[in-house]
CSV table of C-alpha atoms in Angstrom, one decimal:
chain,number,residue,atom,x,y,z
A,31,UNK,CA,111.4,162.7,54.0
A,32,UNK,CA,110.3,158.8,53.6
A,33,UNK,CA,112.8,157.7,56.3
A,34,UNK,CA,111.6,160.7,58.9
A,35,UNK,CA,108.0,159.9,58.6
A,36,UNK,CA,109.0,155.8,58.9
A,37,UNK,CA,111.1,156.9,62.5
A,38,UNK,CA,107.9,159.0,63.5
A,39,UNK,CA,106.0,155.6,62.8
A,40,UNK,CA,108.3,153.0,64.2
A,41,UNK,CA,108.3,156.1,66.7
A,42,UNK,CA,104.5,155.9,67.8
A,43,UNK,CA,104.5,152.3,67.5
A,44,UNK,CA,106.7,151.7,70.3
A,45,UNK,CA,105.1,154.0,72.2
A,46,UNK,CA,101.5,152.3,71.6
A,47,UNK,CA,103.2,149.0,72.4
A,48,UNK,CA,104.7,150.5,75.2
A,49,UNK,CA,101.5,151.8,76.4
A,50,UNK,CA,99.4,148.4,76.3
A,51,UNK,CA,102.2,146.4,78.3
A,52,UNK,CA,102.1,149.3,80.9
A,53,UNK,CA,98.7,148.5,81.2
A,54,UNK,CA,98.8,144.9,80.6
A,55,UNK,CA,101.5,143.9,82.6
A,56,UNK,CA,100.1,145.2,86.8
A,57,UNK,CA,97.0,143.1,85.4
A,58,UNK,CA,98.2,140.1,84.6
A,59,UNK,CA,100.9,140.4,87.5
A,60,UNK,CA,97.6,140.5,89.7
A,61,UNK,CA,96.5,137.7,88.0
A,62,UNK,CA,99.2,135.6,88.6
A,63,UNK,CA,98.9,136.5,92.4
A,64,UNK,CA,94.9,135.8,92.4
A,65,UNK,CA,96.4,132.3,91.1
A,66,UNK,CA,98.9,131.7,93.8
A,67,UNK,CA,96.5,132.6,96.0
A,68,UNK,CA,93.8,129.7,94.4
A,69,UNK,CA,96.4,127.8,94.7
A,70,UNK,CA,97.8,128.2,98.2
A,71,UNK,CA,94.2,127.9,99.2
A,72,UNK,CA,93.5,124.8,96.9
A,73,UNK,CA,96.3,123.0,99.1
A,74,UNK,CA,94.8,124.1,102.4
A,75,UNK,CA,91.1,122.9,101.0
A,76,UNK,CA,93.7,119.5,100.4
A,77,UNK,CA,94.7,119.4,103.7
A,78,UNK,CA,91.5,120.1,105.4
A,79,UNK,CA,89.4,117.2,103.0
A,80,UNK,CA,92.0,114.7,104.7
A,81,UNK,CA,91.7,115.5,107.9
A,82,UNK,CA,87.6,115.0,107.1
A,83,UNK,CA,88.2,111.8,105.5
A,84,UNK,CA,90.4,110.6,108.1
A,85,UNK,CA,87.8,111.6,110.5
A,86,UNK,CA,85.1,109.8,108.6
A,87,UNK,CA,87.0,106.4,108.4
A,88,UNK,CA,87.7,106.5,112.2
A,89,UNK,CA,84.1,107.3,113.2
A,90,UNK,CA,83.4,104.2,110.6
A,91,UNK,CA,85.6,102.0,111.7
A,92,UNK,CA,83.5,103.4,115.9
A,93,UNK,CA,80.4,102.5,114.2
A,94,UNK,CA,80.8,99.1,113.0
A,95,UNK,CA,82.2,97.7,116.0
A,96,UNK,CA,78.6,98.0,117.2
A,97,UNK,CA,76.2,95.6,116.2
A,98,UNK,CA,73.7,98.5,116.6
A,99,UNK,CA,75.4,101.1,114.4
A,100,UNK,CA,76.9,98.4,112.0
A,101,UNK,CA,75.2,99.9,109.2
A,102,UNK,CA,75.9,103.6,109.9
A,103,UNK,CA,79.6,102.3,109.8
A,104,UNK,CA,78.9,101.3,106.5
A,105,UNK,CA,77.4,104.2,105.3
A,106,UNK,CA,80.3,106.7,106.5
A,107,UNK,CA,82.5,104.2,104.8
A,108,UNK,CA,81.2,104.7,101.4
A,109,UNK,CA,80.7,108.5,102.0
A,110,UNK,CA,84.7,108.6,103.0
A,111,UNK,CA,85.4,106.2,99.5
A,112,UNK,CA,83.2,109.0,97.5
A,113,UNK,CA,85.0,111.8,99.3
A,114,UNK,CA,88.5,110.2,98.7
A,115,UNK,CA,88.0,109.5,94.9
A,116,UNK,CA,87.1,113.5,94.2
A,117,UNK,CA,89.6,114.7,96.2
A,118,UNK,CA,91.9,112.5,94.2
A,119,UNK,CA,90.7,113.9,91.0
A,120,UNK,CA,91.0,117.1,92.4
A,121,UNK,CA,94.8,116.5,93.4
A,122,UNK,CA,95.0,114.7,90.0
A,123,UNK,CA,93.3,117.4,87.4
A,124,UNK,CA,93.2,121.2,89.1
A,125,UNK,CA,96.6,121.5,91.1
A,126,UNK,CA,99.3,120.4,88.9
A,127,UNK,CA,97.6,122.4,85.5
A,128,UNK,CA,97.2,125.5,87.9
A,129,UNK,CA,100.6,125.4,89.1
A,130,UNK,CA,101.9,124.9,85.0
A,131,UNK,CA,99.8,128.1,84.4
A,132,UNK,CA,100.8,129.8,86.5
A,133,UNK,CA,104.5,129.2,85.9
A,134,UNK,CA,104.1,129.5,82.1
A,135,UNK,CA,102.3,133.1,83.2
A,136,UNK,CA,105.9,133.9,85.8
A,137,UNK,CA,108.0,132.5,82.5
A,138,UNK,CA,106.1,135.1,80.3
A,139,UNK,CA,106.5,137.8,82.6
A,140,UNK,CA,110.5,137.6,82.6
């Protein structure tokens, strides 16, 4: 009797186990694909902040040719160095620890 009611036990606890991951798992699947997604459009917000920095230097670089726009040349300069340094914090800090969660998420997955 002891070993029938522990099999009806080991029994239902599979099947509450099995339960939670079938409701766990399409969750944190779309989770994963949400962070992809972040991070597909993190690389594109990459791309697009160098094309606006580049874009900055040149229209400094314009600027302080002329004596009369010397120091609006300046001033884009030091808004490009600003823009440079967070975007290399950005690269830096948010891409490569969204990329390892997101791998260590794929890795618990399997």
């Amino acid at each position: 009797m002891s070993l029938s009611r522990s099999e009806e036990m080991h029994r239902l606890t599979e099947n509450v186990y099995k339960t939670i991951m079938e409701q766990f798992n399409p969750s944190l699947r779309n989770f994963i694909a949400m962070g992809k997604n972040y991070e597909k459009a993190l690389a594109g917000v990459t791309y697009a902040a160098k094309g606006y920095f580049d874009a900055l230097v040149k229209m400094g670089e314009l600027a302080s040719e002329s004596q009369g726009s010397k120091e609006l040349g300046d001033v884009l300069f030091q808004m490009a160095e600003v823009h440079r340094q967070i975007q290399n914090q950005l690269e830096e800090m948010v891409a490569p620890s969204l990329g390892a969660y997101i791998r260590a998420d794929l890795c618990f997955l399997s």
